[in-house]
Every structure is written in structure tokens, then in C-alpha cells.
Amino acid sequence: MNKLEFKAFFYAIGDYSRFSILSSLAKRDLNVSEITAMTGIEQSNVSHHMHCLLNCGFVNVRNDGNKHIYAINPEVRQTVDSIISHIASYKKQIISCDIANKAYISKVIK
Amino acid sequence: MNKLEFKAFFYAIGDYSRFSILSSLAKRDLNVSEITAMTGIEQSNVSHHMHCLLNCGFVNVRNDGNKHIYAINPEVRQTVDSIISHIASYKKQIISCDIANKAYISKVIK
DNA sequence: TATAAATATGATTGGCTATTCATATACTAT
DNA sequence: ATAGTATATGAATAGCCAATCATATTTATA
């Protein structure tokens, strides 16, 4: 594995908004409005993320009138599921992990 | 899965330097000098990364004289292996993924 | 054709963090 | 003790990128 592959993979999947979108799409195909409603991410922001996910081949799109319906790539669905279970098994340690959480926690506390 | 867990997980494992260190540790236990030699990452930088990985429970450490020998957490070894194979299967798509690669590629080209 | 609805695009900005540099600490050996 | 080796710590900087805002494009409907 080289740095290029690694960077691209984690860039695409390692963002919480994009991962949330992929998790939603793992359940069923969705158009942009539905993604916006389910994730709470603002419309234009969703579009930016879809552009990225589409460009990376993580999702596919088909048009139904003026709605753009996105579907997750089956391989990616598997990866998403796998990461979810990895995080679940890693959960125990996360409480003690102040470095990784520092930034996020400080935000939440504010 | 919540945002906190996700962020912490990807913070720790989603950095190429830290992932490289974990990959090296997946082969065998290593002290800091050895990690520096194997990865090419500068000593103080390695120390910073080890502090993070240790804090997150991704690695453990034992002392042998003035050498600090780091060992990967078995669960994490499995996660690392799994991610490597996910990236391998994702490799096909990566060529067409200009968004994720833009920053990195533009650096390499310069 | 005018209005509305759905989605995309482009530019900007603020926050996060990996790296670097300088230095400190800890242990070893002579 | 003192010099050398190994590792850690703290502060500062520079680059990256998600989110936002404003606006454009496309399709539907009246």
C-alpha cells in the first residue's frame, strides 16, 4: 500500500459527514433531500460530499426527474460495516483516549 | 456509533505516519530508534505519534534499559490488516478519484 | 413563460493538526 | 561524575479541508 492510496481512502471515508452519508445509504438509496433530512447536513454541503463520494466511486447516481438518487457501491457497504464493527470493538479504549478526543470534547463542552 | 468514537478512531488510525508505524509494529515489537529507521519519520515526531497511539490503547510499551519497546495491541493488528485489504480492493477506483488525490498529487508533481 | 423545487458550483474562511525545532529527561558506560 | 545514547516534551508554524454563503443550473408545474 502506498501513501496515495491510503490518503485517498481515508480522505473519502474518514470524514464523519461522509461516513454518516454512507451509513444512511447502506440502508437504502436516497436522494439529496432525504440525505439532508436524515443526516442534518445542509444541502449544499451534502452536494459537495456527494461529488466527492461519486468521484471516488463510493456511490453511484441515477436521475428520477429532478431528483438525484444515490446508491452505495456494494464493496463500500461492506467496508462501512466492517469499520463500524471495528469501532465497536475499539469503543472500550476510547474513554481513556484524551489526545484524539481533546479537540472534539473541548468543542462539545463549550 | 457516535461522532466521538468515530473521530477518535480515525484521528488515531487515519494518519499515514501513525498507520505506517502500526504496520511496522504489526510485524514485530520495535523501539523508537527502530521505528525511526523503518519509517523514516524523525525521532521527536515518532515520540509524538507513540504518545498518541499509547494514549489511545493502540500500542503498549515496556522498557529495556533506556530503550522503550512498543508492541501493537492484538485487536489493532487485526484492524490494520483489515484496512490494508480494504484499501487493496478499493485500489481500482483510486485512479479516477481526483478530489481525494488532488492535494497529494499536486504535491508530488511539483 | 413564470415560479417553484431540487441539486450543484465556486469562493472564502476558520479551525485543526502534523511536523519541526529546541530542549529536557532518563538511563548507560567509562 | 561525565559523556553519550535513547526518548520525551513544549511551542510555533504552515498546510489542509469542511462548512458556509451566495448563486447557478436543471427540471417540474401552474
PDB file of C-alpha atoms (C1' of nucleotides) in Angstrom:
ATOM      1  CA  MET A   1       0.000   0.000   0.000  1.00  0.00           C
ATOM      2  CA  ASN A   2       1.312   3.430  -0.866  1.00  0.00           C
ATOM      3  CA  LYS A   3       0.636   6.843   0.603  1.00  0.00           C
ATOM      4  CA  LEU A   4      -1.533   7.912  -2.320  1.00  0.00           C
ATOM      5  CA  GLU A   5      -3.964   5.033  -1.848  1.00  0.00           C
ATOM      6  CA  PHE A   6      -4.025   5.482   1.887  1.00  0.00           C
ATOM      7  CA  LYS A   7      -4.649   9.220   1.705  1.00  0.00           C
ATOM      8  CA  ALA A   8      -7.458   8.885  -0.828  1.00  0.00           C
ATOM      9  CA  PHE A   9      -9.168   6.106   1.084  1.00  0.00           C
ATOM     10  CA  PHE A  10      -9.107   7.916   4.420  1.00  0.00           C
ATOM     11  CA  TYR A  11      -9.897  11.248   2.860  1.00  0.00           C
ATOM     12  CA  ALA A  12     -13.108   9.828   1.432  1.00  0.00           C
ATOM     13  CA  ILE A  13     -14.231   7.608   4.277  1.00  0.00           C
ATOM     14  CA  GLY A  14     -12.578   9.247   7.280  1.00  0.00           C
ATOM     15  CA  ASP A  15     -14.821  12.286   7.424  1.00  0.00           C
ATOM     16  CA  TYR A  16     -17.760  11.939   9.794  1.00  0.00           C
ATOM     17  CA  SER A  17     -20.231  13.664   7.474  1.00  0.00           C
ATOM     18  CA  ARG A  18     -19.286  11.489   4.518  1.00  0.00           C
ATOM     19  CA  PHE A  19     -19.320   8.383   6.670  1.00  0.00           C
ATOM     20  CA  SER A  20     -22.762   9.294   8.005  1.00  0.00           C
ATOM     21  CA  ILE A  21     -24.000   9.686   4.466  1.00  0.00           C
ATOM     22  CA  LEU A  22     -22.566   6.303   3.529  1.00  0.00           C
ATOM     23  CA  SER A  23     -24.181   4.731   6.606  1.00  0.00           C
ATOM     24  CA  SER A  24     -27.548   6.141   5.566  1.00  0.00           C
ATOM     25  CA  LEU A  25     -27.071   4.913   2.010  1.00  0.00           C
ATOM     26  CA  ALA A  26     -26.155   1.478   3.371  1.00  0.00           C
ATOM     27  CA  LYS A  27     -29.812   1.158   4.449  1.00  0.00           C
ATOM     28  CA  ARG A  28     -31.409   2.275   1.198  1.00  0.00           C
ATOM     29  CA  ASP A  29     -30.959   4.505  -1.839  1.00  0.00           C
ATOM     30  CA  LEU A  30     -31.631   8.182  -1.129  1.00  0.00           C
ATOM     31  CA  ASN A  31     -31.917  11.484  -2.958  1.00  0.00           C
ATOM     32  CA  VAL A  32     -30.203  14.622  -1.727  1.00  0.00           C
ATOM     33  CA  SER A  33     -33.206  15.972   0.186  1.00  0.00           C
ATOM     34  CA  GLU A  34     -33.568  12.692   2.019  1.00  0.00           C
ATOM     35  CA  ILE A  35     -29.871  12.647   2.872  1.00  0.00           C
ATOM     36  CA  THR A  36     -30.160  16.199   4.134  1.00  0.00           C
ATOM     37  CA  ALA A  37     -33.138  15.228   6.307  1.00  0.00           C
ATOM     38  CA  MET A  38     -31.563  12.048   7.660  1.00  0.00           C
ATOM     39  CA  THR A  39     -28.132  13.419   8.452  1.00  0.00           C
ATOM     40  CA  GLY A  40     -28.918  17.033   9.273  1.00  0.00           C
ATOM     41  CA  ILE A  41     -26.155  18.162   6.923  1.00  0.00           C
ATOM     42  CA  GLU A  42     -27.002  21.267   4.924  1.00  0.00           C
ATOM     43  CA  GLN A  43     -27.965  20.820   1.283  1.00  0.00           C
ATOM     44  CA  SER A  44     -25.015  22.416  -0.463  1.00  0.00           C
ATOM     45  CA  ASN A  45     -22.677  20.666   1.893  1.00  0.00           C
ATOM     46  CA  VAL A  46     -24.314  17.325   1.047  1.00  0.00           C
ATOM     47  CA  SER A  47     -23.808  18.089  -2.635  1.00  0.00           C
ATOM     48  CA  HIS A  48     -20.140  18.729  -2.077  1.00  0.00           C
ATOM     49  CA  HIS A  49     -19.814  15.446  -0.220  1.00  0.00           C
ATOM     50  CA  MET A  50     -21.740  13.546  -2.899  1.00  0.00           C
ATOM     51  CA  HIS A  51     -19.435  14.976  -5.525  1.00  0.00           C
ATOM     52  CA  CYS A  52     -16.503  13.576  -3.607  1.00  0.00           C
ATOM     53  CA  LEU A  53     -18.077  10.181  -2.935  1.00  0.00           C
ATOM     54  CA  LEU A  54     -19.175   9.906  -6.549  1.00  0.00           C
ATOM     55  CA  ASN A  55     -15.776  10.881  -7.849  1.00  0.00           C
ATOM     56  CA  CYS A  56     -14.186   8.248  -5.654  1.00  0.00           C
ATOM     57  CA  GLY A  57     -16.574   5.549  -6.849  1.00  0.00           C
ATOM     58  CA  PHE A  58     -18.036   5.070  -3.361  1.00  0.00           C
ATOM     59  CA  VAL A  59     -21.548   5.776  -4.635  1.00  0.00           C
ATOM     60  CA  ASN A  60     -23.461   5.780  -7.917  1.00  0.00           C
ATOM     61  CA  VAL A  61     -26.239   8.055  -9.009  1.00  0.00           C
ATOM     62  CA  ARG A  62     -29.366   7.779 -11.169  1.00  0.00           C
ATOM     63  CA  ASN A  63     -31.812  10.534 -12.007  1.00  0.00           C
ATOM     64  CA  ASP A  64     -35.576  10.455 -11.426  1.00  0.00           C
ATOM     65  CA  GLY A  65     -36.932  13.738 -12.715  1.00  0.00           C
ATOM     66  CA  ASN A  66     -35.183  16.485 -10.861  1.00  0.00           C
ATOM     67  CA  LYS A  67     -34.202  14.146  -8.073  1.00  0.00           C
ATOM     68  CA  HIS A  68     -30.771  12.569  -7.999  1.00  0.00           C
ATOM     69  CA  ILE A  69     -30.884   9.216  -6.291  1.00  0.00           C
ATOM     70  CA  TYR A  70     -27.650   7.975  -4.828  1.00  0.00           C
ATOM     71  CA  ALA A  71     -26.768   4.338  -4.165  1.00  0.00           C
ATOM     72  CA  ILE A  72     -23.795   2.993  -2.248  1.00  0.00           C
ATOM     73  CA  ASN A  73     -21.280   0.808  -4.021  1.00  0.00           C
ATOM     74  CA  PRO A  74     -21.710  -2.742  -2.622  1.00  0.00           C
ATOM     75  CA  GLU A  75     -17.983  -3.099  -1.878  1.00  0.00           C
ATOM     76  CA  VAL A  76     -18.103   0.124   0.095  1.00  0.00           C
ATOM     77  CA  ARG A  77     -21.134  -1.018   2.059  1.00  0.00           C
ATOM     78  CA  GLN A  78     -19.050  -3.927   3.263  1.00  0.00           C
ATOM     79  CA  THR A  79     -16.169  -1.635   4.198  1.00  0.00           C
ATOM     80  CA  VAL A  80     -18.506   0.663   6.105  1.00  0.00           C
ATOM     81  CA  ASP A  81     -19.993  -2.251   8.031  1.00  0.00           C
ATOM     82  CA  SER A  82     -16.543  -3.544   8.788  1.00  0.00           C
ATOM     83  CA  ILE A  83     -15.355  -0.173  10.098  1.00  0.00           C
ATOM     84  CA  ILE A  84     -18.448   0.158  12.265  1.00  0.00           C
ATOM     85  CA  SER A  85     -17.679  -3.148  13.934  1.00  0.00           C
ATOM     86  CA  HIS A  86     -14.009  -2.251  14.320  1.00  0.00           C
ATOM     87  CA  ILE A  87     -15.010   0.947  16.083  1.00  0.00           C
ATOM     88  CA  ALA A  88     -17.445  -1.011  18.232  1.00  0.00           C
ATOM     89  CA  SER A  89     -14.678  -3.303  19.438  1.00  0.00           C
ATOM     90  CA  TYR A  90     -12.401  -0.308  19.947  1.00  0.00           C
ATOM     91  CA  LYS A  91     -15.032   1.524  21.964  1.00  0.00           C
ATOM     92  CA  LYS A  92     -13.745   0.237  25.318  1.00  0.00           C
ATOM     93  CA  GLN A  93     -10.452   2.074  24.932  1.00  0.00           C
ATOM     94  CA  ILE A  94     -11.899   5.309  23.667  1.00  0.00           C
ATOM     95  CA  ILE A  95     -12.809   6.748  27.046  1.00  0.00           C
ATOM     96  CA  SER A  96      -9.160   6.948  28.059  1.00  0.00           C
ATOM     97  CA  CYS A  97      -8.039   8.433  24.773  1.00  0.00           C
ATOM     98  CA  ASP A  98      -7.817  12.122  25.609  1.00  0.00           C
ATOM     99  CA  ILE A  99      -5.479  13.103  22.791  1.00  0.00           C
ATOM    100  CA  ALA A 100      -7.728  12.013  19.966  1.00  0.00           C
ATOM    101  CA  ASN A 101     -10.769  13.417  21.712  1.00  0.00           C
ATOM    102  CA  LYS A 102      -9.303  16.626  23.029  1.00  0.00           C
ATOM    103  CA  ALA A 103     -10.362  18.810  20.124  1.00  0.00           C
ATOM    104  CA  TYR A 104     -13.815  17.325  19.810  1.00  0.00           C
ATOM    105  CA  ILE A 105     -14.534  17.214  23.534  1.00  0.00           C
ATOM    106  CA  SER A 106     -13.452  20.804  24.027  1.00  0.00           C
ATOM    107  CA  LYS A 107     -15.943  21.771  21.345  1.00  0.00           C
ATOM    108  CA  VAL A 108     -18.785  19.826  22.954  1.00  0.00           C
ATOM    109  CA  ILE A 109     -18.091  21.264  26.405  1.00  0.00           C
ATOM    110  CA  LYS A 110     -18.130  24.841  25.168  1.00  0.00           C
TER     111      LYS A 110
ATOM    112  CA  MET B   1     -21.688   4.642  16.758  1.00  0.00           C
ATOM    113  CA  ASN B   2     -21.369   8.272  17.786  1.00  0.00           C
ATOM    114  CA  LYS B   3     -19.228  11.073  16.456  1.00  0.00           C
ATOM    115  CA  LEU B   4     -16.841  10.963  19.400  1.00  0.00           C
ATOM    116  CA  GLU B   5     -15.917   7.325  18.770  1.00  0.00           C
ATOM    117  CA  PHE B   6     -15.626   7.860  15.060  1.00  0.00           C
ATOM    118  CA  LYS B   7     -13.426  10.926  15.397  1.00  0.00           C
ATOM    119  CA  ALA B   8     -11.098   9.292  17.889  1.00  0.00           C
ATOM    120  CA  PHE B   9     -10.758   6.132  15.827  1.00  0.00           C
ATOM    121  CA  PHE B  10      -9.956   7.936  12.582  1.00  0.00           C
ATOM    122  CA  TYR B  11      -7.804  10.503  14.300  1.00  0.00           C
ATOM    123  CA  ALA B  12      -5.579   7.748  15.627  1.00  0.00           C
ATOM    124  CA  ILE B  13      -5.513   5.390  12.658  1.00  0.00           C
ATOM    125  CA  GLY B  14      -6.214   7.754   9.759  1.00  0.00           C
ATOM    126  CA  ASP B  15      -2.857   9.462   9.738  1.00  0.00           C
ATOM    127  CA  TYR B  16      -0.359   7.956   7.332  1.00  0.00           C
ATOM    128  CA  SER B  17       2.589   8.270   9.706  1.00  0.00           C
ATOM    129  CA  ARG B  18       0.732   6.606  12.555  1.00  0.00           C
ATOM    130  CA  PHE B  19      -0.605   3.920  10.255  1.00  0.00           C
ATOM    131  CA  SER B  20       2.909   3.247   8.936  1.00  0.00           C
ATOM    132  CA  ILE B  21       4.139   2.883  12.491  1.00  0.00           C
ATOM    133  CA  LEU B  22       1.320   0.458  13.266  1.00  0.00           C
ATOM    134  CA  SER B  23       2.112  -1.507  10.105  1.00  0.00           C
ATOM    135  CA  SER B  24       5.729  -1.827  11.202  1.00  0.00           C
ATOM    136  CA  LEU B  25       4.684  -2.866  14.689  1.00  0.00           C
ATOM    137  CA  ALA B  26       2.345  -5.448  13.177  1.00  0.00           C
ATOM    138  CA  LYS B  27       5.490  -7.339  12.063  1.00  0.00           C
ATOM    139  CA  ARG B  28       7.362  -7.209  15.362  1.00  0.00           C
ATOM    140  CA  ASP B  29       7.916  -5.160  18.513  1.00  0.00           C
ATOM    141  CA  LEU B  30      10.181  -2.180  17.978  1.00  0.00           C
ATOM    142  CA  ASN B  31      11.892   0.546  19.967  1.00  0.00           C
ATOM    143  CA  VAL B  32      11.791   4.169  18.903  1.00  0.00           C
ATOM    144  CA  SER B  33      15.112   4.120  17.064  1.00  0.00           C
ATOM    145  CA  GLU B  34      13.994   1.110  15.060  1.00  0.00           C
ATOM    146  CA  ILE B  35      10.681   2.775  14.214  1.00  0.00           C
ATOM    147  CA  THR B  36      12.560   5.871  13.125  1.00  0.00           C
ATOM    148  CA  ALA B  37      14.816   3.767  10.900  1.00  0.00           C
ATOM    149  CA  MET B  38      11.999   1.696   9.386  1.00  0.00           C
ATOM    150  CA  THR B  39       9.579   4.514   8.685  1.00  0.00           C
ATOM    151  CA  GLY B  40      11.917   7.431   8.043  1.00  0.00           C
ATOM    152  CA  ILE B  41       9.926   9.560  10.462  1.00  0.00           C
ATOM    153  CA  GLU B  42      12.036  11.836  12.605  1.00  0.00           C
ATOM    154  CA  GLN B  43      12.657  10.844  16.221  1.00  0.00           C
ATOM    155  CA  SER B  44      10.705  13.527  18.036  1.00  0.00           C
ATOM    156  CA  ASN B  45       7.852  13.112  15.617  1.00  0.00           C
ATOM    157  CA  VAL B  46       7.791   9.374  16.290  1.00  0.00           C
ATOM    158  CA  SER B  47       7.639  10.115  20.003  1.00  0.00           C
ATOM    159  CA  HIS B  48       4.650  12.379  19.496  1.00  0.00           C
ATOM    160  CA  HIS B  49       2.909   9.673  17.480  1.00  0.00           C
ATOM    161  CA  MET B  50       3.713   6.990  20.052  1.00  0.00           C
ATOM    162  CA  HIS B  51       2.276   9.190  22.769  1.00  0.00           C
ATOM    163  CA  CYS B  52      -0.966   9.337  20.808  1.00  0.00           C
ATOM    164  CA  LEU B  53      -1.059   5.636  19.964  1.00  0.00           C
ATOM    165  CA  LEU B  54      -0.253   4.737  23.568  1.00  0.00           C
ATOM    166  CA  ASN B  55      -2.884   7.084  24.917  1.00  0.00           C
ATOM    167  CA  CYS B  56      -5.458   5.534  22.610  1.00  0.00           C
ATOM    168  CA  GLY B  57      -4.536   1.996  23.661  1.00  0.00           C
ATOM    169  CA  PHE B  58      -3.394   1.082  20.163  1.00  0.00           C
ATOM    170  CA  VAL B  59       0.045   0.065  21.435  1.00  0.00           C
ATOM    171  CA  ASN B  60       1.697  -0.950  24.697  1.00  0.00           C
ATOM    172  CA  VAL B  61       5.201  -0.216  25.882  1.00  0.00           C
ATOM    173  CA  ARG B  62       7.816  -1.958  28.008  1.00  0.00           C
ATOM    174  CA  ASN B  63      11.221  -0.641  28.974  1.00  0.00           C
ATOM    175  CA  ASP B  64      14.549  -2.385  28.379  1.00  0.00           C
ATOM    176  CA  GLY B  65      17.206  -0.138  29.839  1.00  0.00           C
ATOM    177  CA  ASN B  66      16.887   3.201  28.129  1.00  0.00           C
ATOM    178  CA  LYS B  67      15.036   1.674  25.214  1.00  0.00           C
ATOM    179  CA  HIS B  68      11.259   1.816  25.076  1.00  0.00           C
ATOM    180  CA  ILE B  69       9.899  -1.157  23.208  1.00  0.00           C
ATOM    181  CA  TYR B  70       6.473  -0.731  21.692  1.00  0.00           C
ATOM    182  CA  ALA B  71       4.065  -3.554  20.852  1.00  0.00           C
ATOM    183  CA  ILE B  72       0.852  -3.332  18.898  1.00  0.00           C
ATOM    184  CA  ASN B  73      -2.418  -4.234  20.570  1.00  0.00           C
ATOM    185  CA  PRO B  74      -3.592  -7.540  19.001  1.00  0.00           C
ATOM    186  CA  GLU B  75      -7.060  -6.149  18.229  1.00  0.00           C
ATOM    187  CA  VAL B  76      -5.477  -3.223  16.443  1.00  0.00           C
ATOM    188  CA  ARG B  77      -3.232  -5.523  14.410  1.00  0.00           C
ATOM    189  CA  GLN B  78      -6.371  -7.152  13.085  1.00  0.00           C
ATOM    190  CA  THR B  79      -7.918  -3.770  12.269  1.00  0.00           C
ATOM    191  CA  VAL B  80      -4.774  -2.646  10.462  1.00  0.00           C
ATOM    192  CA  ASP B  81      -4.686  -5.837   8.400  1.00  0.00           C
ATOM    193  CA  SER B  82      -8.352  -5.434   7.579  1.00  0.00           C
ATOM    194  CA  ILE B  83      -7.905  -1.831   6.442  1.00  0.00           C
ATOM    195  CA  ILE B  84      -4.952  -2.790   4.284  1.00  0.00           C
ATOM    196  CA  SER B  85      -7.085  -5.342   2.461  1.00  0.00           C
ATOM    197  CA  HIS B  86      -9.968  -2.880   2.135  1.00  0.00           C
ATOM    198  CA  ILE B  87      -7.625  -0.386   0.519  1.00  0.00           C
ATOM    199  CA  ALA B  88      -6.284  -3.117  -1.735  1.00  0.00           C
ATOM    200  CA  SER B  89      -9.762  -3.884  -3.025  1.00  0.00           C
ATOM    201  CA  TYR B  90     -10.501  -0.175  -3.357  1.00  0.00           C
ATOM    202  CA  LYS B  91      -7.331   0.404  -5.342  1.00  0.00           C
ATOM    203  CA  LYS B  92      -9.055   0.009  -8.711  1.00  0.00           C
ATOM    204  CA  GLN B  93     -11.188   3.079  -8.171  1.00  0.00           C
ATOM    205  CA  ILE B  94      -8.458   5.259  -6.799  1.00  0.00           C
ATOM    206  CA  ILE B  95      -7.008   6.294 -10.117  1.00  0.00           C
ATOM    207  CA  SER B  96     -10.181   8.124 -11.058  1.00  0.00           C
ATOM    208  CA  CYS B  97     -10.549   9.794  -7.700  1.00  0.00           C
ATOM    209  CA  ASP B  98      -9.095  13.240  -8.393  1.00  0.00           C
ATOM    210  CA  ILE B  99     -10.748  15.018  -5.482  1.00  0.00           C
ATOM    211  CA  ALA B 100      -9.231  12.913  -2.760  1.00  0.00           C
ATOM    212  CA  ASN B 101      -5.880  12.857  -4.520  1.00  0.00           C
ATOM    213  CA  LYS B 102      -5.734  16.426  -5.714  1.00  0.00           C
ATOM    214  CA  ALA B 103      -3.798  17.801  -2.775  1.00  0.00           C
ATOM    215  CA  TYR B 104      -1.376  14.909  -2.574  1.00  0.00           C
ATOM    216  CA  ILE B 105      -0.833  14.554  -6.324  1.00  0.00           C
ATOM    217  CA  SER B 106      -0.218  18.258  -6.796  1.00  0.00           C
ATOM    218  CA  LYS B 107       2.472  17.988  -4.147  1.00  0.00           C
ATOM    219  CA  VAL B 108       4.140  15.030  -5.845  1.00  0.00           C
ATOM    220  CA  ILE B 109       4.062  16.681  -9.268  1.00  0.00           C
ATOM    221  CA  LYS B 110       5.697  19.881  -8.045  1.00  0.00           C
TER     222      LYS B 110
ATOM    223  C1'  DT C   1     -43.334  31.586 -19.653  1.00  0.00           C
ATOM    224  C1'  DA C   2     -43.013  32.380 -14.855  1.00  0.00           C
ATOM    225  C1'  DT C   3     -42.491  30.316 -10.443  1.00  0.00           C
ATOM    226  C1'  DA C   4     -41.062  26.779  -7.514  1.00  0.00           C
ATOM    227  C1'  DA C   5     -38.410  22.775  -6.206  1.00  0.00           C
ATOM    228  C1'  DA C   6     -34.162  20.071  -6.315  1.00  0.00           C
ATOM    229  C1'  DT C   7     -29.471  19.996  -6.779  1.00  0.00           C
ATOM    230  C1'  DA C   8     -24.837  21.743  -7.987  1.00  0.00           C
ATOM    231  C1'  DT C   9     -20.974  25.041  -8.102  1.00  0.00           C
ATOM    232  C1'  DG C  10     -17.493  28.426  -6.688  1.00  0.00           C
ATOM    233  C1'  DA C  11     -15.153  31.209  -3.414  1.00  0.00           C
ATOM    234  C1'  DT C  12     -13.967  32.137   1.237  1.00  0.00           C
ATOM    235  C1'  DT C  13     -12.690  31.242   5.874  1.00  0.00           C
ATOM    236  C1'  DG C  14     -11.657  29.346  10.348  1.00  0.00           C
ATOM    237  C1'  DG C  15     -10.128  25.528  12.956  1.00  0.00           C
ATOM    238  C1'  DC C  16      -7.428  21.573  13.386  1.00  0.00           C
ATOM    239  C1'  DT C  17      -3.091  19.077  13.494  1.00  0.00           C
ATOM    240  C1'  DA C  18       1.418  17.000  11.611  1.00  0.00           C
ATOM    241  C1'  DT C  19       5.756  18.463  11.524  1.00  0.00           C
ATOM    242  C1'  DT C  20       9.796  20.847  13.021  1.00  0.00           C
ATOM    243  C1'  DC C  21      12.997  22.825  16.198  1.00  0.00           C
ATOM    244  C1'  DA C  22      14.920  23.373  20.547  1.00  0.00           C
ATOM    245  C1'  DT C  23      15.422  21.408  24.731  1.00  0.00           C
ATOM    246  C1'  DA C  24      14.634  18.297  28.712  1.00  0.00           C
ATOM    247  C1'  DT C  25      14.793  13.873  30.952  1.00  0.00           C
ATOM    248  C1'  DA C  26      16.375   9.198  31.718  1.00  0.00           C
ATOM    249  C1'  DC C  27      19.460   5.630  31.521  1.00  0.00           C
ATOM    250  C1'  DT C  28      24.295   3.545  30.423  1.00  0.00           C
ATOM    251  C1'  DA C  29      29.080   3.091  30.483  1.00  0.00           C
ATOM    252  C1'  DT C  30      33.663   4.615  31.246  1.00  0.00           C
TER     253       DT C  30
ATOM    254  C1'  DA D   1      30.901  12.382  37.673  1.00  0.00           C
ATOM    255  C1'  DT D   2      30.707  12.950  32.870  1.00  0.00           C
ATOM    256  C1'  DA D   3      29.880  11.948  28.307  1.00  0.00           C
ATOM    257  C1'  DG D   4      26.928   9.572  25.275  1.00  0.00           C
ATOM    258  C1'  DT D   5      22.692   7.367  23.829  1.00  0.00           C
ATOM    259  C1'  DA D   6      17.677   6.992  23.797  1.00  0.00           C
ATOM    260  C1'  DT D   7      13.442   9.064  24.230  1.00  0.00           C
ATOM    261  C1'  DA D   8      10.096  12.691  25.535  1.00  0.00           C
ATOM    262  C1'  DT D   9       8.165  17.339  25.797  1.00  0.00           C
ATOM    263  C1'  DG D  10       6.644  22.013  24.556  1.00  0.00           C
ATOM    264  C1'  DA D  11       5.914  25.682  21.475  1.00  0.00           C
ATOM    265  C1'  DA D  12       5.371  27.536  16.955  1.00  0.00           C
ATOM    266  C1'  DT D  13       4.127  27.233  12.167  1.00  0.00           C
ATOM    267  C1'  DA D  14       2.159  26.134   7.884  1.00  0.00           C
ATOM    268  C1'  DG D  15      -0.976  23.478   5.134  1.00  0.00           C
ATOM    269  C1'  DC D  16      -5.274  21.311   4.515  1.00  0.00           C
ATOM    270  C1'  DC D  17     -10.230  20.923   4.198  1.00  0.00           C
ATOM    271  C1'  DA D  18     -15.210  21.017   5.956  1.00  0.00           C
ATOM    272  C1'  DA D  19     -18.584  24.173   6.339  1.00  0.00           C
ATOM    273  C1'  DT D  20     -20.874  28.265   4.863  1.00  0.00           C
ATOM    274  C1'  DC D  21     -22.784  31.647   1.812  1.00  0.00           C
ATOM    275  C1'  DA D  22     -24.245  33.230  -2.447  1.00  0.00           C
ATOM    276  C1'  DT D  23     -25.625  31.918  -6.705  1.00  0.00           C
ATOM    277  C1'  DA D  24     -26.253  28.966 -10.847  1.00  0.00           C
ATOM    278  C1'  DT D  25     -28.441  25.144 -13.215  1.00  0.00           C
ATOM    279  C1'  DT D  26     -31.934  21.853 -14.098  1.00  0.00           C
ATOM    280  C1'  DT D  27     -36.482  20.043 -14.020  1.00  0.00           C
ATOM    281  C1'  DA D  28     -41.464  20.373 -12.763  1.00  0.00           C
ATOM    282  C1'  DT D  29     -45.775  22.667 -12.507  1.00  0.00           C
ATOM    283  C1'  DA D  30     -49.234  26.278 -12.937  1.00  0.00           C
TER     284       DA D  30
END
